[in-house]
Amino acid sequence: MVSKNQIKWITSLQLKKYRFENQLFIAEGVKVIQELLQSNFVLEDLFATEEVINSFSVNNKMVVTDAEMKKITALSSPSSCLAVFQMPKERKISNQGLIVALDDVRDPGNLGTIIRLCDWFGIEQMICSKETVDVFNPKVVQATMGSLARVNIQYLDIQEFISNSSLPIFGTFMDGNNIYSEDLPTDGIIIFGNEANGISAEIEKLVTNRIAIPRFGKLQKTESLNVATATAIILSEFCRRL
């Protein structure tokens, strides 16, 4: 049985303030938790219903009821399991290869999907502005489906990082050059901007290569693509050239 103090402790981790105070975050769902368990993430506690408890070969686990899961879940539809993990120690970003940079991406689903895309296309490094949604937000963790374990993600002053980098800087803009006719390198920083406003003016000044995904529709009325959709297309084209 989950105690009131445990419920209070677990639900507090839904808030960024308490996640960082405790250096802990929550993950829900069998696949997500198993992926994190197979990585270098350190498990603190695991709570699961009778139905799935034997799916996990760990010592610090507890059986909970469906009613108890409803009290501790961060999701609108409770999963059958929830785990508390320690936040990993920061790893230095290497100034080589392809690096995805997110400038003020706010939607948890978008960030989680972009992390999955990086994992899919073998992009091992991502930098995020401090205004970008927290990667340990429960909705982001859920959307990554475990890819969080395989992408090195750092929050930093991306303007400073880009200014000090010798890599070519690619920015995504509606008026950029057609990505399908551009020379694309194996090393570079690819910037994706805010869902509503795109790349900020400060970061735009640092872009050395403006790229765009061309529209093929007859009317060409669509104003923009979802940032995660644009990321998928652009990473696919970069990696296709490798």
Short mmCIF file of C-alpha atoms in Angstrom, two decimals:
data_model
loop_
_atom_site.label_atom_id
_atom_site.label_comp_id
_atom_site.label_asym_id
_atom_site.label_seq_id
_atom_site.Cartn_x
_atom_site.Cartn_y
_atom_site.Cartn_z
CA MET A 1 0.00 0.00 0.00
CA VAL A 2 1.27 3.45 -0.94
CA SER A 3 1.42 5.80 2.04
CA LYS A 4 0.14 9.38 2.02
CA ASN A 5 3.71 10.64 2.27
CA GLN A 6 4.74 8.56 -0.75
CA ILE A 7 1.79 9.88 -2.75
CA LYS A 8 2.72 13.46 -1.82
CA TRP A 9 6.39 12.81 -2.70
CA ILE A 10 5.61 11.21 -6.08
CA THR A 11 3.04 13.81 -7.15
CA SER A 12 5.39 16.64 -6.16
CA LEU A 13 7.74 15.43 -8.92
CA GLN A 14 5.18 16.53 -11.47
CA LEU A 15 6.46 20.05 -10.78
CA LYS A 16 9.81 21.21 -12.16
CA LYS A 17 10.76 22.90 -8.87
CA TYR A 18 10.58 19.69 -6.87
CA ARG A 19 12.14 17.56 -9.61
CA PHE A 20 15.27 19.68 -9.50
CA GLU A 21 15.29 20.05 -5.71
CA ASN A 22 15.27 16.25 -5.40
CA GLN A 23 17.11 15.48 -8.65
CA LEU A 24 14.38 12.94 -9.42
CA PHE A 25 11.79 12.45 -12.16
CA ILE A 26 8.95 10.06 -12.91
CA ALA A 27 8.38 7.76 -15.87
CA GLU A 28 5.22 5.81 -16.68
CA GLY A 29 4.47 2.81 -18.87
CA VAL A 30 6.12 -0.60 -19.21
CA LYS A 31 8.11 0.23 -22.37
CA VAL A 32 9.41 3.59 -21.14
CA ILE A 33 10.45 2.21 -17.76
CA GLN A 34 12.12 -0.89 -19.22
CA GLU A 35 14.10 1.25 -21.68
CA LEU A 36 15.33 3.47 -18.83
CA LEU A 37 16.17 0.45 -16.66
CA GLN A 38 18.36 -0.90 -19.44
CA SER A 39 20.30 2.37 -19.59
CA ASN A 40 22.50 4.19 -17.10
CA PHE A 41 19.52 5.77 -15.35
CA VAL A 42 19.34 4.84 -11.66
CA LEU A 43 16.00 3.61 -10.32
CA GLU A 44 14.78 4.99 -7.02
CA ASP A 45 11.41 3.20 -6.69
CA LEU A 46 8.94 1.38 -8.90
CA PHE A 47 5.19 1.07 -8.39
CA ALA A 48 3.17 -1.37 -10.51
CA THR A 49 -0.10 -3.24 -10.51
CA GLU A 50 -0.28 -7.02 -10.05
CA GLU A 51 -0.77 -7.39 -13.79
CA VAL A 52 2.70 -6.09 -14.73
CA ILE A 53 4.82 -6.22 -11.57
CA ASN A 54 6.66 -9.36 -12.75
CA SER A 55 7.75 -7.54 -15.91
CA PHE A 56 10.44 -5.85 -13.83
CA SER A 57 13.43 -7.66 -12.33
CA VAL A 58 14.29 -5.07 -9.70
CA ASN A 59 14.33 -5.15 -5.93
CA ASN A 60 12.84 -1.79 -5.02
CA LYS A 61 9.34 -2.34 -6.42
CA MET A 62 5.91 -2.23 -4.84
CA VAL A 63 2.53 -3.60 -5.89
CA VAL A 64 -0.20 -0.97 -6.05
CA THR A 65 -3.88 -1.05 -6.92
CA ASP A 66 -5.50 0.69 -9.87
CA ALA A 67 -6.99 3.18 -7.42
CA GLU A 68 -3.55 3.97 -6.02
CA MET A 69 -2.13 4.41 -9.52
CA LYS A 70 -4.77 7.06 -10.17
CA LYS A 71 -3.50 8.98 -7.14
CA ILE A 72 0.15 9.04 -8.26
CA THR A 73 -0.07 9.23 -12.06
CA ALA A 74 0.73 12.39 -14.01
CA LEU A 75 -1.23 11.13 -17.02
CA SER A 76 -4.92 11.63 -17.80
CA SER A 77 -5.17 7.87 -18.40
CA PRO A 78 -3.12 6.11 -15.69
CA SER A 79 -0.59 3.53 -16.77
CA SER A 80 -0.10 0.22 -14.97
CA CYS A 81 3.29 1.28 -13.62
CA LEU A 82 5.24 4.31 -12.50
CA ALA A 83 8.92 4.61 -11.66
CA VAL A 84 10.98 7.28 -9.94
CA PHE A 85 14.47 7.72 -11.42
CA GLN A 86 17.47 9.81 -10.46
CA MET A 87 18.35 12.55 -12.90
CA PRO A 88 21.55 11.63 -14.75
CA LYS A 89 24.73 13.63 -14.35
CA GLU A 90 25.36 16.14 -17.10
CA ARG A 91 27.63 15.05 -19.94
CA LYS A 92 29.64 17.52 -21.95
CA ILE A 93 28.40 18.32 -25.46
CA SER A 94 31.00 17.42 -28.07
CA ASN A 95 31.46 20.04 -30.77
CA GLN A 96 31.24 17.57 -33.62
CA GLY A 97 28.69 15.56 -35.54
CA LEU A 98 25.12 16.78 -35.98
CA ILE A 99 23.63 18.64 -33.02
CA VAL A 100 19.96 19.58 -32.74
CA ALA A 101 19.33 22.93 -31.01
CA LEU A 102 15.88 23.88 -29.73
CA ASP A 103 15.12 27.56 -29.28
CA ASP A 104 12.15 27.95 -26.91
CA VAL A 105 10.15 24.83 -27.86
CA ARG A 106 7.30 24.78 -25.35
CA ASP A 107 5.08 21.79 -26.10
CA PRO A 108 5.97 18.59 -24.16
CA GLY A 109 4.71 16.36 -26.96
CA ASN A 110 6.87 18.15 -29.51
CA LEU A 111 9.99 17.87 -27.37
CA GLY A 112 9.39 14.19 -26.65
CA THR A 113 8.83 13.46 -30.34
CA ILE A 114 11.97 15.37 -31.34
CA ILE A 115 14.01 13.32 -28.86
CA ARG A 116 12.62 10.14 -30.42
CA LEU A 117 13.50 11.46 -33.87
CA CYS A 118 17.07 12.18 -32.78
CA ASP A 119 17.32 8.63 -31.48
CA TRP A 120 15.87 7.24 -34.73
CA PHE A 121 18.28 9.16 -36.95
CA GLY A 122 21.31 8.61 -34.73
CA ILE A 123 21.62 12.21 -33.51
CA GLU A 124 23.24 11.74 -30.13
CA GLN A 125 23.35 15.35 -28.93
CA MET A 126 20.71 18.01 -28.34
CA ILE A 127 21.01 21.45 -26.79
CA CYS A 128 18.00 23.37 -25.49
CA SER A 129 17.46 26.98 -24.53
CA LYS A 130 16.55 27.46 -20.90
CA GLU A 131 13.05 28.51 -22.03
CA THR A 132 12.44 25.14 -23.69
CA VAL A 133 10.12 22.81 -21.78
CA ASP A 134 11.84 20.62 -19.18
CA VAL A 135 12.94 17.27 -20.62
CA PHE A 136 11.96 15.58 -17.34
CA ASN A 137 8.38 16.83 -17.54
CA PRO A 138 6.28 13.62 -17.23
CA LYS A 139 4.59 14.28 -20.58
CA VAL A 140 7.95 14.70 -22.31
CA VAL A 141 9.32 11.52 -20.72
CA GLN A 142 6.20 9.64 -21.85
CA ALA A 143 6.45 10.99 -25.41
CA THR A 144 10.10 9.92 -25.75
CA MET A 145 9.10 6.25 -25.32
CA GLY A 146 12.53 5.53 -23.81
CA SER A 147 14.67 7.46 -26.32
CA LEU A 148 15.56 9.81 -23.46
CA ALA A 149 18.14 7.20 -22.47
CA ARG A 150 20.06 7.50 -25.75
CA VAL A 151 20.27 11.23 -26.45
CA ASN A 152 22.56 13.58 -24.52
CA ILE A 153 20.39 16.64 -23.78
CA GLN A 154 21.74 19.79 -22.17
CA TYR A 155 20.04 23.06 -21.23
CA LEU A 156 22.36 26.00 -21.73
CA ASP A 157 22.75 29.42 -23.26
CA ILE A 158 22.45 28.31 -26.86
CA GLN A 159 23.40 31.76 -28.13
CA GLU A 160 26.72 31.49 -26.31
CA PHE A 161 27.25 27.87 -27.38
CA ILE A 162 26.59 28.65 -31.05
CA SER A 163 28.73 31.79 -30.95
CA ASN A 164 31.68 29.73 -29.69
CA SER A 165 31.18 26.87 -32.12
CA SER A 166 33.15 26.41 -35.34
CA LEU A 167 30.39 24.25 -36.83
CA PRO A 168 28.12 25.48 -39.67
CA ILE A 169 24.83 26.73 -38.23
CA PHE A 170 21.60 25.73 -39.98
CA GLY A 171 18.35 27.49 -39.24
CA THR A 172 14.88 26.53 -40.44
CA PHE A 173 12.93 29.38 -42.06
CA MET A 174 10.01 29.70 -44.46
CA ASP A 175 12.18 31.79 -46.81
CA GLY A 176 15.27 29.60 -46.56
CA ASN A 177 16.99 27.72 -49.36
CA ASN A 178 15.41 24.49 -50.57
CA ILE A 179 16.90 21.77 -48.35
CA TYR A 180 16.77 19.25 -51.21
CA SER A 181 19.22 21.28 -53.29
CA GLU A 182 21.57 22.36 -50.48
CA ASP A 183 24.94 20.82 -49.65
CA LEU A 184 24.51 19.26 -46.21
CA PRO A 185 27.55 18.37 -44.08
CA THR A 186 28.07 15.55 -41.61
CA ASP A 187 28.85 18.08 -38.85
CA GLY A 188 26.67 21.03 -37.94
CA ILE A 189 24.12 22.57 -35.60
CA ILE A 190 20.49 22.50 -36.76
CA ILE A 191 18.23 25.00 -34.99
CA PHE A 192 14.47 24.62 -34.60
CA GLY A 193 12.42 27.45 -33.12
CA ASN A 194 9.36 28.15 -31.04
CA GLU A 195 6.04 26.69 -32.24
CA ALA A 196 4.44 30.12 -32.76
CA ASN A 197 7.34 32.49 -33.37
CA GLY A 198 10.09 30.38 -34.90
CA ILE A 199 13.76 31.09 -34.22
CA SER A 200 14.38 34.17 -32.07
CA ALA A 201 16.01 37.25 -33.60
CA GLU A 202 19.13 36.86 -31.44
CA ILE A 203 19.71 33.29 -32.61
CA GLU A 204 18.77 34.07 -36.23
CA LYS A 205 21.76 36.45 -36.44
CA LEU A 206 24.09 33.50 -35.84
CA VAL A 207 22.66 31.29 -38.60
CA THR A 208 25.07 30.73 -41.48
CA ASN A 209 22.79 28.51 -43.60
CA ARG A 210 19.07 29.28 -43.94
CA ILE A 211 17.11 26.22 -45.06
CA ALA A 212 13.47 25.47 -45.77
CA ILE A 213 11.20 22.56 -46.63
CA PRO A 214 9.49 23.47 -49.93
CA ARG A 215 5.73 23.34 -50.25
CA PHE A 216 4.42 21.14 -53.06
CA GLY A 217 0.68 21.80 -52.76
CA LYS A 218 -0.99 23.65 -55.64
CA LEU A 219 -2.44 26.43 -53.51
CA GLN A 220 0.49 26.65 -51.08
CA LYS A 221 -1.79 28.05 -48.38
CA THR A 222 -0.26 26.15 -45.45
CA GLU A 223 1.68 28.67 -43.39
CA SER A 224 4.01 26.30 -41.55
CA LEU A 225 4.71 22.77 -40.37
CA ASN A 226 4.59 21.49 -36.82
CA VAL A 227 8.12 21.73 -35.39
CA ALA A 228 8.36 17.98 -34.77
CA THR A 229 7.19 17.24 -38.32
CA ALA A 230 9.75 19.68 -39.71
CA THR A 231 12.45 18.06 -37.59
CA ALA A 232 11.61 14.63 -39.01
CA ILE A 233 11.89 15.83 -42.61
CA ILE A 234 15.09 17.80 -42.08
CA LEU A 235 16.91 15.12 -40.09
CA SER A 236 15.89 12.56 -42.68
CA GLU A 237 17.44 14.65 -45.45
CA PHE A 238 20.65 15.31 -43.51
CA CYS A 239 21.06 11.63 -42.68
CA ARG A 240 20.14 10.47 -46.19
CA ARG A 241 23.28 12.23 -47.44
CA LEU A 242 25.60 10.43 -45.01
#
